[in-house]
Short mmCIF file of C-alpha atoms and ligand atoms in Angstrom, two decimals:
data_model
loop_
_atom_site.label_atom_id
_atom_site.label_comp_id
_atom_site.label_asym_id
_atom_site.label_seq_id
_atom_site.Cartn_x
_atom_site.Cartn_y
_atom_site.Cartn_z
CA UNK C 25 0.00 0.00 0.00
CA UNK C 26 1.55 3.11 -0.52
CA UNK C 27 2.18 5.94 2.16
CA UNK C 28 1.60 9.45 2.03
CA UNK C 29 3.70 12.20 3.93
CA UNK C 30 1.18 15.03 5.30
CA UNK C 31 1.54 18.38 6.12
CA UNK C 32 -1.16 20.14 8.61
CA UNK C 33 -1.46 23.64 8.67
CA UNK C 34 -2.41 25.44 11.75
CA UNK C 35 -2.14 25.53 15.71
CA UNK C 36 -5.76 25.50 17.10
CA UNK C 37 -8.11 22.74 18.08
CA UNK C 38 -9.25 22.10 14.72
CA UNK C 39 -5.93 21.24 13.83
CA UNK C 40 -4.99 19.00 16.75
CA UNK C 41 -8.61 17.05 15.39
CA UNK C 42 -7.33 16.64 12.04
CA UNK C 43 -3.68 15.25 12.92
CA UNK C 44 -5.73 13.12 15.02
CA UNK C 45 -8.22 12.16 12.36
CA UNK C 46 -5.38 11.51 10.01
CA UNK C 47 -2.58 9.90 12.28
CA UNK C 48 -4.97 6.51 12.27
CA UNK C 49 -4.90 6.26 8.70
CA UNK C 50 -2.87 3.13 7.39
CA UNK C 51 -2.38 5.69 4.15
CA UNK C 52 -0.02 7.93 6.09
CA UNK C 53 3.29 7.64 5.70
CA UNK C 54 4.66 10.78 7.93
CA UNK C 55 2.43 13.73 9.45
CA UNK C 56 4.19 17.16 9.80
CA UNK C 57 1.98 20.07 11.48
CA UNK C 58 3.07 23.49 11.06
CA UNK C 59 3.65 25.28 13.30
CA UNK C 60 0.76 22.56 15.49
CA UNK C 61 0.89 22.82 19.56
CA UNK C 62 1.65 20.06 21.89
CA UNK C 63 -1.58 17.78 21.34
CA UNK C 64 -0.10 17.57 17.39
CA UNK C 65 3.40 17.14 18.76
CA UNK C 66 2.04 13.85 20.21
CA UNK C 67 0.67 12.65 16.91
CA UNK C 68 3.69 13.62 14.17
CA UNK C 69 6.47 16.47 14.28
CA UNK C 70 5.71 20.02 14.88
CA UNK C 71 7.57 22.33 12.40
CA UNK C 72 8.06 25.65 13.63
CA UNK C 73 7.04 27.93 10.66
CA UNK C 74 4.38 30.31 11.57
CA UNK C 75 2.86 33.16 9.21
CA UNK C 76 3.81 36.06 11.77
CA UNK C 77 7.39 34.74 11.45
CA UNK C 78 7.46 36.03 7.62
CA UNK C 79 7.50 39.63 6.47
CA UNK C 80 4.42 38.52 3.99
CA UNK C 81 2.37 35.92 3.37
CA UNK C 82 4.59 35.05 0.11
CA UNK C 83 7.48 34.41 1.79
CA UNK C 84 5.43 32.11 4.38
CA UNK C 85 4.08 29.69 1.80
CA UNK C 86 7.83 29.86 -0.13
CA UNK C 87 8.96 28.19 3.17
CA UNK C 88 6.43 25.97 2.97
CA UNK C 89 6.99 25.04 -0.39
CA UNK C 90 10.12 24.06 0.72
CA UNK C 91 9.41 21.80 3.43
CA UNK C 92 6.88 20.14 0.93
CA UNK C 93 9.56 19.20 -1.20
CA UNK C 94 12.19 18.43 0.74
CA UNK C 95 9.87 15.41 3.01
CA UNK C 96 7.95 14.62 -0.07
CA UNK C 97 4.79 15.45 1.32
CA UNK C 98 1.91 14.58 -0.95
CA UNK C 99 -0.75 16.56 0.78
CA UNK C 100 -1.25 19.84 2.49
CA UNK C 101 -4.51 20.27 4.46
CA UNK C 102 -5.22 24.02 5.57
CA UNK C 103 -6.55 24.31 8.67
CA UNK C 104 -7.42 28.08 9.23
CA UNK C 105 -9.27 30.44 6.57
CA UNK C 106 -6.40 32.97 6.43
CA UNK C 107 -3.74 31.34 4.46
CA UNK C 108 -6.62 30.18 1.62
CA UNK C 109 -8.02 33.42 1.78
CA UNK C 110 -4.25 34.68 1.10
CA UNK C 111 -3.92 32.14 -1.82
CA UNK C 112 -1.93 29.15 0.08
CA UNK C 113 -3.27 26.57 -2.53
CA UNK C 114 -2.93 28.85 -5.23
CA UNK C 115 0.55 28.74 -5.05
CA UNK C 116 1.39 25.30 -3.64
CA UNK C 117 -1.14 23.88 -6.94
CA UNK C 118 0.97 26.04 -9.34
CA UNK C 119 4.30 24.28 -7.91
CA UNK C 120 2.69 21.03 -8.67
CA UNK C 121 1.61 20.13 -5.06
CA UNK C 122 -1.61 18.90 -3.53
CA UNK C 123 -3.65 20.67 -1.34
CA UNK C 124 -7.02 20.51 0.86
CA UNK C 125 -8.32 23.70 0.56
CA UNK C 126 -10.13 25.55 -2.26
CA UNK C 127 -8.24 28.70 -4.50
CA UNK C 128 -8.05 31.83 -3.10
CA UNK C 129 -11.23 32.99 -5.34
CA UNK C 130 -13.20 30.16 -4.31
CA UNK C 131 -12.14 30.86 -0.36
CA UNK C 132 -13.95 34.41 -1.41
CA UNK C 133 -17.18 33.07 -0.12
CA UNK C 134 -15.59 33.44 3.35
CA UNK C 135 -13.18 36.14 2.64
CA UNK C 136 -15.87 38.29 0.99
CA UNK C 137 -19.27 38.61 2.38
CA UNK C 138 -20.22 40.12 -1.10
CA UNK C 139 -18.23 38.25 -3.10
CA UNK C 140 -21.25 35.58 -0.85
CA UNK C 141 -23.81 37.39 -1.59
CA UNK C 142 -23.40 38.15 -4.93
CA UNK C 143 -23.41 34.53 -5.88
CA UNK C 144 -26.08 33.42 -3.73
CA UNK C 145 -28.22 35.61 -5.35
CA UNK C 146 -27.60 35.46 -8.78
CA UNK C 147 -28.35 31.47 -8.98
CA UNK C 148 -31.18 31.64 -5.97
CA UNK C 149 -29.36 30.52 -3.42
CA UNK C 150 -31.47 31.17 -0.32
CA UNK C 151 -30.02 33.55 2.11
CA UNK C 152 -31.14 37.56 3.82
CA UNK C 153 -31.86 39.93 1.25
CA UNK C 154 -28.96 42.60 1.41
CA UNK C 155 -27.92 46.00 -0.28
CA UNK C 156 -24.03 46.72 -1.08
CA UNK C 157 -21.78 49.69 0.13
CA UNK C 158 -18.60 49.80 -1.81
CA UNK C 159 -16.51 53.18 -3.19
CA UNK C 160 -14.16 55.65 -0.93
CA UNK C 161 -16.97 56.92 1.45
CA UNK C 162 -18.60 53.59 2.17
CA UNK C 163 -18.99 54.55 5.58
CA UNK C 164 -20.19 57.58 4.70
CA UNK C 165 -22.68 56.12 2.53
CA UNK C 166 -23.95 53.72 4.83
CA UNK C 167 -24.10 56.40 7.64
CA UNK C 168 -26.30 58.46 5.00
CA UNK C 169 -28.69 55.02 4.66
CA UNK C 170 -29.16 54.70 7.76
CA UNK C 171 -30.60 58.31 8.33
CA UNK C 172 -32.85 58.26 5.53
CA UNK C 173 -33.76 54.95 4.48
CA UNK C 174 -36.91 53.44 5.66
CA UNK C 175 -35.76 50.48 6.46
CA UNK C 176 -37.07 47.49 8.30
CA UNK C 177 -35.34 46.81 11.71
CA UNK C 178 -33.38 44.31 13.15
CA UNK C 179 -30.88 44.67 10.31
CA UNK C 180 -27.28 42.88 10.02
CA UNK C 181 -24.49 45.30 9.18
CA UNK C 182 -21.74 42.93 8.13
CA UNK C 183 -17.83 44.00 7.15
CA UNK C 184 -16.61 42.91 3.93
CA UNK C 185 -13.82 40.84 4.39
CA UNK C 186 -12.29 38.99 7.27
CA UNK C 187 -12.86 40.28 10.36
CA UNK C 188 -11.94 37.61 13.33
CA UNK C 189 -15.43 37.42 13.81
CA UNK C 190 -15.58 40.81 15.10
CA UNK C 191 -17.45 42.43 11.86
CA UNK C 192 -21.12 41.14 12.15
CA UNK C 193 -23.57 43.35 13.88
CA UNK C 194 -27.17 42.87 14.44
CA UNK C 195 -28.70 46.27 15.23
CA UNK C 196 -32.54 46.00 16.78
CA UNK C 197 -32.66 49.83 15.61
CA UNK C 198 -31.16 52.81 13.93
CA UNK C 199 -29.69 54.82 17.07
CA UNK C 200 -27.85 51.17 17.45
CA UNK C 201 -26.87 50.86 13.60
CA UNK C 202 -25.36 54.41 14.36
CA UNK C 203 -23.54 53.44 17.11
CA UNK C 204 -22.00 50.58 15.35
CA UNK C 205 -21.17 52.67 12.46
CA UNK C 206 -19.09 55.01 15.24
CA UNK C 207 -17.50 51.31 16.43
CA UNK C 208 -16.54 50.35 13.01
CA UNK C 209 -14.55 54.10 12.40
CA UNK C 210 -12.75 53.77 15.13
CA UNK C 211 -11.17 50.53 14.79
CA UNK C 212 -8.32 49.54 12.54
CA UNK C 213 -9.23 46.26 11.90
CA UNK C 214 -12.84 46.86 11.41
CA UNK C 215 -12.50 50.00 9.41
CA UNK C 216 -9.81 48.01 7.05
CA UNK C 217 -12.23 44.86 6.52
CA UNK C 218 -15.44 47.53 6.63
CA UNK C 219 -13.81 49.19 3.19
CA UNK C 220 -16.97 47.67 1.70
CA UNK C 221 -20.06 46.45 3.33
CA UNK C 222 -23.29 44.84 3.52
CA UNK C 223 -26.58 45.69 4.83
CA UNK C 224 -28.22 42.29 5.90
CA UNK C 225 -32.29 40.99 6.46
CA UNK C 226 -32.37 39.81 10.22
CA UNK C 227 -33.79 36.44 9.97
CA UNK C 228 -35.19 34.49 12.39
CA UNK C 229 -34.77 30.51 13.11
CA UNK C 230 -32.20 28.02 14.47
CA UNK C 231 -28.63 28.29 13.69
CA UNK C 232 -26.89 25.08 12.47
CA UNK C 233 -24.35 23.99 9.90
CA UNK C 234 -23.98 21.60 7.65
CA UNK C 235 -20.66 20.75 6.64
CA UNK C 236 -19.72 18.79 3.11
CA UNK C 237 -16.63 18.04 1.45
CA UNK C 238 -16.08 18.38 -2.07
CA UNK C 239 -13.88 18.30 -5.05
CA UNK C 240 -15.83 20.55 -7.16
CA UNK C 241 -18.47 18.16 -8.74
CA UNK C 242 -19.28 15.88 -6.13
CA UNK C 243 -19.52 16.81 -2.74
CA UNK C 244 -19.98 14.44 0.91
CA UNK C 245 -21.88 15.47 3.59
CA UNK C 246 -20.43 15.27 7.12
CA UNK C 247 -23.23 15.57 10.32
CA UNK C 248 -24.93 18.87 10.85
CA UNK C 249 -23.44 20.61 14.09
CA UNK C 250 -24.30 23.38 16.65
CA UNK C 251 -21.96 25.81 17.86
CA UNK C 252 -21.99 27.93 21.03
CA UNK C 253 -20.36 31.26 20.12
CA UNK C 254 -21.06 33.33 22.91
CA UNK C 255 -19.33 32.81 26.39
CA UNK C 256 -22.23 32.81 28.37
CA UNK C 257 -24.62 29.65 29.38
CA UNK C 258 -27.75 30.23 27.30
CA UNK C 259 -25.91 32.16 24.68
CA UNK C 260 -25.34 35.30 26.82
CA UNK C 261 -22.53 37.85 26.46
CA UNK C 262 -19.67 38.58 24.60
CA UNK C 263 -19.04 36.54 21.04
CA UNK C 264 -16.06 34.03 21.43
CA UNK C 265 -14.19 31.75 18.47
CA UNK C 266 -16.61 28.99 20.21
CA UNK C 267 -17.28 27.57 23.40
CA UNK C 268 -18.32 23.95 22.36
CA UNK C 269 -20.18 21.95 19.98
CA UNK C 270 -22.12 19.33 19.20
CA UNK C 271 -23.44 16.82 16.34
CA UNK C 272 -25.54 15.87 14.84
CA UNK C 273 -27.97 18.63 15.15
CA UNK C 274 -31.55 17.39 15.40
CA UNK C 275 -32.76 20.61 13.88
CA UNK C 276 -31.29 19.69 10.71
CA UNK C 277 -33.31 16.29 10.23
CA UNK C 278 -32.59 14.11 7.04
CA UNK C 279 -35.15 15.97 5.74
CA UNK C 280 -34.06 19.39 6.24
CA UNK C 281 -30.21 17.76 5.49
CA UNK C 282 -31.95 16.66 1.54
CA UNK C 283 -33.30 20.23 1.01
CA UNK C 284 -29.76 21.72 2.37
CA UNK C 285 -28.01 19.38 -0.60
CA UNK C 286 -30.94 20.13 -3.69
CA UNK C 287 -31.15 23.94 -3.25
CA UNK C 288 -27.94 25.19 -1.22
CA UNK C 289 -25.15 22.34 -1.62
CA UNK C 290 -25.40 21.47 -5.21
CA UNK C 291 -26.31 25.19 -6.34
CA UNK C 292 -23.33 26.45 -4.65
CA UNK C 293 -20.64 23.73 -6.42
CA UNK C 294 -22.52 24.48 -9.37
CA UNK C 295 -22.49 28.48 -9.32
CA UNK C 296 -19.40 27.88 -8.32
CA UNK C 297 -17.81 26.18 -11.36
CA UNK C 298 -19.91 28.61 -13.34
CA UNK C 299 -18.07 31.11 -12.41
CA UNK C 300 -14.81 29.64 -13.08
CA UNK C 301 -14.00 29.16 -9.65
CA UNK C 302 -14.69 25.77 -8.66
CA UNK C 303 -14.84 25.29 -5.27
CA UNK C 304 -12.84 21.91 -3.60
CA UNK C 305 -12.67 21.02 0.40
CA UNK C 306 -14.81 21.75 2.93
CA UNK C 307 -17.60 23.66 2.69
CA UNK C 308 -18.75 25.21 5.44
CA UNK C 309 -22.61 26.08 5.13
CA UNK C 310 -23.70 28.47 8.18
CA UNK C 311 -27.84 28.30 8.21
CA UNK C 312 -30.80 29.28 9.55
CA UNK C 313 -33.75 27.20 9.75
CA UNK C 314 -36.13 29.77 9.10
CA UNK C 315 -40.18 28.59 8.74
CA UNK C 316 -39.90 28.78 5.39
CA UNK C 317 -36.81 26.55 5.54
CA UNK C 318 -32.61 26.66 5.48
CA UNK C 319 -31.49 29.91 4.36
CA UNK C 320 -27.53 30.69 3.87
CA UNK C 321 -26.02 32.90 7.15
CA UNK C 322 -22.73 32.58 5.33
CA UNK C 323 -20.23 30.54 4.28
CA UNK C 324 -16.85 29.14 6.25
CA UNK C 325 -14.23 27.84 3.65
CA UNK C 326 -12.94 25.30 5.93
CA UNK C 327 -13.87 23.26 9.07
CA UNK C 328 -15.32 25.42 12.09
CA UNK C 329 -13.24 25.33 15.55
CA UNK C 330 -14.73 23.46 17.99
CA UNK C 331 -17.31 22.15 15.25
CA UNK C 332 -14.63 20.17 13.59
CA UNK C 333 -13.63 18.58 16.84
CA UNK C 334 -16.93 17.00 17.14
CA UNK C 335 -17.18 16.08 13.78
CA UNK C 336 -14.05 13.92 12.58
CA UNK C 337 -14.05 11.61 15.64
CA UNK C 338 -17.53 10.35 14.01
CA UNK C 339 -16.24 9.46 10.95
CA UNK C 340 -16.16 5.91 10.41
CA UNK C 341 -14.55 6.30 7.02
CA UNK C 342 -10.97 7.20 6.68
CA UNK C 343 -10.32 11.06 6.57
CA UNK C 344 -6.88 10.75 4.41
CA UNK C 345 -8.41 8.63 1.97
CA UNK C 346 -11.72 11.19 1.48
CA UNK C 347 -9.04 14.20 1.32
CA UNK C 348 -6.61 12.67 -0.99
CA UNK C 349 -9.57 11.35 -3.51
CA UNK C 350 -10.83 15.28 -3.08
CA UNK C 351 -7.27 16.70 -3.97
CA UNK C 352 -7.50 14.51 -6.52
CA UNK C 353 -10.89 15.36 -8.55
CA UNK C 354 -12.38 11.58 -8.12
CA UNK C 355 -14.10 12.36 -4.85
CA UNK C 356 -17.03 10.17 -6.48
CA UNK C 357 -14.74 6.87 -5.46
CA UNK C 358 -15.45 7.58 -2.00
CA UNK C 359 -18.17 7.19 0.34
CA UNK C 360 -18.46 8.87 3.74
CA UNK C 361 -19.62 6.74 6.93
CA UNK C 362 -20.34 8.45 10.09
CA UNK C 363 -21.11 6.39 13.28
CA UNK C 364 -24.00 6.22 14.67
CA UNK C 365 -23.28 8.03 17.90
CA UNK C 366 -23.66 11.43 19.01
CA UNK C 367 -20.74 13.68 20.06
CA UNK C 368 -20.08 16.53 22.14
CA UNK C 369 -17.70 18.69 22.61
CA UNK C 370 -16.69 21.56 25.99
CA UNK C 371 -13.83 24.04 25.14
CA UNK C 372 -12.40 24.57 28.67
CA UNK C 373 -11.00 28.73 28.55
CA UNK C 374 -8.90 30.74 30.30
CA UNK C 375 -11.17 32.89 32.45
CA UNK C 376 -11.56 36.29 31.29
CA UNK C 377 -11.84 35.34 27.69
CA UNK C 378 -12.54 36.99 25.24
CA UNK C 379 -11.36 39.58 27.15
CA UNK C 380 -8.33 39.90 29.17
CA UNK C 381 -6.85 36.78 30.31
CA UNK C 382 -3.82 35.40 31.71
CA UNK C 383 -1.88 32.99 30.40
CA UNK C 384 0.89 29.88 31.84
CA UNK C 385 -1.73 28.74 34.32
CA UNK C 386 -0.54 24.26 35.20
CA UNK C 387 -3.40 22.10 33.31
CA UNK C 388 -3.79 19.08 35.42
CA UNK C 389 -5.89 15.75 35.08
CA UNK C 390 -5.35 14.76 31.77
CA UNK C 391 -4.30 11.58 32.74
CA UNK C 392 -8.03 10.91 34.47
CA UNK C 393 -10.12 11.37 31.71
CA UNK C 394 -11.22 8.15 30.36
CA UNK C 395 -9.97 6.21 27.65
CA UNK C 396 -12.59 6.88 25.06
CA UNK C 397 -12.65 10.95 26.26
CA UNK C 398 -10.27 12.80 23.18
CA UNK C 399 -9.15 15.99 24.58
CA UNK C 400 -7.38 18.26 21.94
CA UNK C 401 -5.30 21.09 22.44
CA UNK C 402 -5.92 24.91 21.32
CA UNK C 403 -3.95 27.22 23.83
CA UNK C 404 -1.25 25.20 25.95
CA UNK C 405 2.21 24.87 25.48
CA UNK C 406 4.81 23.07 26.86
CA UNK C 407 7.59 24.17 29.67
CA UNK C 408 10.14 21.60 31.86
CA UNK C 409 7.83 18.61 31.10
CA UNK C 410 4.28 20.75 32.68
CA UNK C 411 1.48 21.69 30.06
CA UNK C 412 0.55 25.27 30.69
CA UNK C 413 -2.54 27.22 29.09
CA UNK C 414 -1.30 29.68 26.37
CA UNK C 415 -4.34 31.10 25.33
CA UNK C 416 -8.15 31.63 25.13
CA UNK C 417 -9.56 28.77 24.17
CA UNK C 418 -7.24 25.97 25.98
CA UNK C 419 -9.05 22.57 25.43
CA UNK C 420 -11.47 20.74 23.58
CA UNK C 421 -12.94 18.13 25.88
CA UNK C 422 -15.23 15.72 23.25
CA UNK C 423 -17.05 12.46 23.98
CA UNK C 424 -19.84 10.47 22.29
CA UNK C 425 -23.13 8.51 23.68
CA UNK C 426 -25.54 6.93 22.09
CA UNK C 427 -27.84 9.71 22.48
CA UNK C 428 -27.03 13.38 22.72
CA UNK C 429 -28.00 13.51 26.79
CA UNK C 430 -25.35 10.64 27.57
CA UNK C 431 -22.73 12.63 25.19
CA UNK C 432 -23.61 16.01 27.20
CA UNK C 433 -23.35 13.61 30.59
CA UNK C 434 -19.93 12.20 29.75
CA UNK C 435 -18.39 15.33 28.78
CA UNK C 436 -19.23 17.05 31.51
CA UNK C 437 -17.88 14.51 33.78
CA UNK C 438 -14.72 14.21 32.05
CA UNK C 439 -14.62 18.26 32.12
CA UNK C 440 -14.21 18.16 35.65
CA UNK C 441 -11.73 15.47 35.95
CA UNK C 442 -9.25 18.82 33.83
CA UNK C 443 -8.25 21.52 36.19
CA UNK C 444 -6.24 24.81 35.28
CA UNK C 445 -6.29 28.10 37.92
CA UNK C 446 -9.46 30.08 36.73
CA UNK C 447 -10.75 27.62 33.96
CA UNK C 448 -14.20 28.62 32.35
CA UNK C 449 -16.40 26.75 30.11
CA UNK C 450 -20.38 26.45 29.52
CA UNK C 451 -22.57 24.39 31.31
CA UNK C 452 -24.79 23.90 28.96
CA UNK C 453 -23.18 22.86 25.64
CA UNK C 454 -25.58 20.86 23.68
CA UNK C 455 -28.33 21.42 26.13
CA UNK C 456 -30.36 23.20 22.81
CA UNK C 457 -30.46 19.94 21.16
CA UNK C 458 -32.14 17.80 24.22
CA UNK C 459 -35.43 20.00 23.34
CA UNK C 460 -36.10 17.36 20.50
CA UNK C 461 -35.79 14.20 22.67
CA UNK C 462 -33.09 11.48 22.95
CA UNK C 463 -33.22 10.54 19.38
CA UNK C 464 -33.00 10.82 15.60
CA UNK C 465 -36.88 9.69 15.17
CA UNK C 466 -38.04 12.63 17.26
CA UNK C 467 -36.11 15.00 16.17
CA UNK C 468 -37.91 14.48 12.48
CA UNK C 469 -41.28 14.15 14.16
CA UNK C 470 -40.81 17.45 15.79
CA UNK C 471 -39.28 19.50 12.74
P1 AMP A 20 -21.61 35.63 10.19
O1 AMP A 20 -20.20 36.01 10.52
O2 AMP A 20 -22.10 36.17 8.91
O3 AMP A 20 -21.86 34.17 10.38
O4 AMP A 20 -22.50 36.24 11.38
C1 AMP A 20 -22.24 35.95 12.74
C2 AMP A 20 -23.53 35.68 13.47
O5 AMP A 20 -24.41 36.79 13.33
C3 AMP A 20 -24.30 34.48 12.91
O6 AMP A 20 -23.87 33.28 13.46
C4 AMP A 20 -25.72 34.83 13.31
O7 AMP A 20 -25.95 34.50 14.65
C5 AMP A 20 -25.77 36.33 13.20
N1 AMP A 20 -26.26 36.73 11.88
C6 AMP A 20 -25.52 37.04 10.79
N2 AMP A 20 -26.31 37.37 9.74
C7 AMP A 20 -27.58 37.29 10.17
C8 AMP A 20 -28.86 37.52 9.57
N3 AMP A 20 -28.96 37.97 8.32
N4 AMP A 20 -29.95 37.34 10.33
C9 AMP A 20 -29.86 36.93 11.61
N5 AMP A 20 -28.70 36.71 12.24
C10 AMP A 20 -27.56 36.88 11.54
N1 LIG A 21 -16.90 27.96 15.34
C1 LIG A 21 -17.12 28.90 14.33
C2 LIG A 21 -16.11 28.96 13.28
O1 LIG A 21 -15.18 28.18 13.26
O2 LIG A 21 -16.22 29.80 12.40
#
């Protein structure tokens, strides 16, 4: 059988999930993360080349190139939505190399909200109506709209490009959407991703996303997922990258998952190629589940963090062999098997995030959790043989049951078994799901 050499790029959870995901495959030869963290150091060598170590993003993937070549590395899986958005597989695919990742263009429908928009609706992809702002005084313009325009209220006011997830904001009325405006001026990053913007319908429903992977033509679903972006128990308070996840989400039924594929999955691939820009890896799809069913929130051009570390540890089929046959355009050779369990997944934080919070704080426990508990790494780092937090987000606690209530139960009591000084995390990850009962059946009766 032959062996193929991987390359991982990233640091976060996510990551740490996919060197995971792809360290049991009997196709890998050997697994390189760059630059990883110590949960990927466990799993295949770390290699320290970060982005913020280069003057440019150029010079980043040049290094990169050169690492592929010299360990012969036959695929490079991005992690993050950065380095795509910069053009990562762009440049690696004009050197000849494989990558898991779509091109820079195709990564526009996360790196531009209107770049989004503008496809979804010119082939009918549901999603909000929205109105443009683009041209030197966009804020200016938008400031103007606001004032005169009888619009309806909530509205979305969304930046343009990438914006950490700092450049959504819902605004219940136009004193707020004026305030916001005033937020957006006066920050760097904002005002440099706000150089265009959109003006978005509030819609009302259930969040959930549907992940699928594709080469372009045919695509795989993964399970649908919930996130928990905001810090506080019963989504209160300040937005976060995530505070835990789980899957499958019983709001998107296999009814509601059919209606995702025939008018948002398969539209999209197919727009997509249209355009010239066909679109391979993961997509992504951020919905609401609106009365009048799915509608697009936006798109993610790679696997969400801490969605991703709930959904590879379901996957009964073998996550190298579905990303090679995707790098390869022959994606319709392989089938995707998920188990039949249900997964959940607690980040443990540093308290004070996503504020101020202090890092190099002793994680302890890991050696209790059980042996079916996966616990990957997002902020900790190594020092004189202790494992220290080094960020936000510090751990991904995930564990599965047959139903979601014994996946919630488990993970919390695995949760507590991890201690750090000042650790925070939600209590009630998941909890949103348990409204449709224990299982699959009345989750479709109750759609
Ligand atoms: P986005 O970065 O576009 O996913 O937006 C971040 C969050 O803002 C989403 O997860 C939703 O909770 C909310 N949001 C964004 N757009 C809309 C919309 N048009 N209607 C309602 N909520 C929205
Ligand atoms: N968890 C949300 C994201 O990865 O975008």
């Amino acid at each position: 059988m032959s062996r193929y050499n991987v390359l991982i790029l990233g640091s976060g959870g996510r990551e740490h999930t996919l060197a995971w995901s792809v360290s049991r495959s009997p196709l890998l030869g050997k697994l390189f993360i760059a630059p990883g963290n110590p949960g990927t150091g466990t799993l295949g060598e770390n290699v320290p080349l970060s982005p913020g170590d280069f003057p440019d993003p150029q010079a980043w993937f040049e290094a990169l190139a050169d690492l592929i070549r010299r360990e012969e590395i036959a695929l490079t899986v991005v992690g993050p939505e950065q380095p795509l958005v910069d053009g990562v597989a762009d440049y690696l695919e004009e050197r000849g190399h494989k990558v898991f990742g779509p091109s820079k263009t195709a990564a526009g429908l996360e790196g531009s909200k209107i770049f989004a928009k503008r496809i979804m609706h010119k082939y009918g992809i549901p999603t909000a109506g929205s109105v443009e702002f683009d041209g030197p005084s966009v804020l200016d313009d938008l400031g103007q709209w606001l004032s005169n325009e009888n619009s309806d209220w909530p509205c979305v006011i969304k930046a343009d490009g990438l914006a950490a997830g700092k450049g959504v904001f819902i605004c219940t009325n136009r004193d707020e959407a004026i305030e916001h405006l005033q937020r957006i001026r006066s920050d760097k990053t904002l005002s440099d991703a706000a150089s265009r913007v959109v003006v978005e319908e509030f819609m009302t429903g259930e969040e959930a996303s549907v992940f699928a992977i594709t080469d372009g033509k045919n695509a795989r679903l993964l399970l649908s997922a919930q996130d928990h972006k905001r810090i506080g128990d019963g989504d209160t308070g300040l937005n976060t990258g995530g505070m835990g996840a789980y899957a499958p989400a019983p709001v998107v039924n296999a009814e509601m998952l059919r209606i995702v594929e025939e008018t948002i999955l398969y539209p999209t691939l197919r727009a997509m190629e249209e355009e010239g820009h066909p679109y391979r890896g993961v997509l992504y799809m951020g919905l609401m589940i609106t009365k009048d069913g799915p509608r697009v929130v936006e798109y993610n051009c790679r696997f969400g963090d801490p969605e991703c570390q709930v959904l590879l540890p379901a996957l009964k089929t073998d996550l190298l062999e579905v990303m090679l046959a995707t790098a390869g355009s022959r994606l319709d050779e392989v089938e995707i098997i998920c188990h039949d369990h249900h997964y959940c997944g607690v980040v443990m934080a540093s308290g004070g995030y996503p504020e101020h919070y202090e890092k190099g704080k002793k994680i302890e426990g890991l050696d209790r959790v059980s042996d079916d508990t996966l616990v990957f790494h997002s902020g900790t780092r190594l020092a004189d043989g202790d494992l220290l937090t080094n960020g936000g987000r510090v751990l991904t606690v995930v564990c599965r049951g047959d139903d979601l209530r014994s996946a919630i139960d488990a993970c919390y009591r695995e949760v507590e078994k991890i201690t750090f000084d000042n650790a925070c995390y939600r209590s009630d990850i998941g909890a949103k799901g348990l409204k449709y009962g224990l299982n699959d059946e009345s989750a479709d009766d109750l759609a």
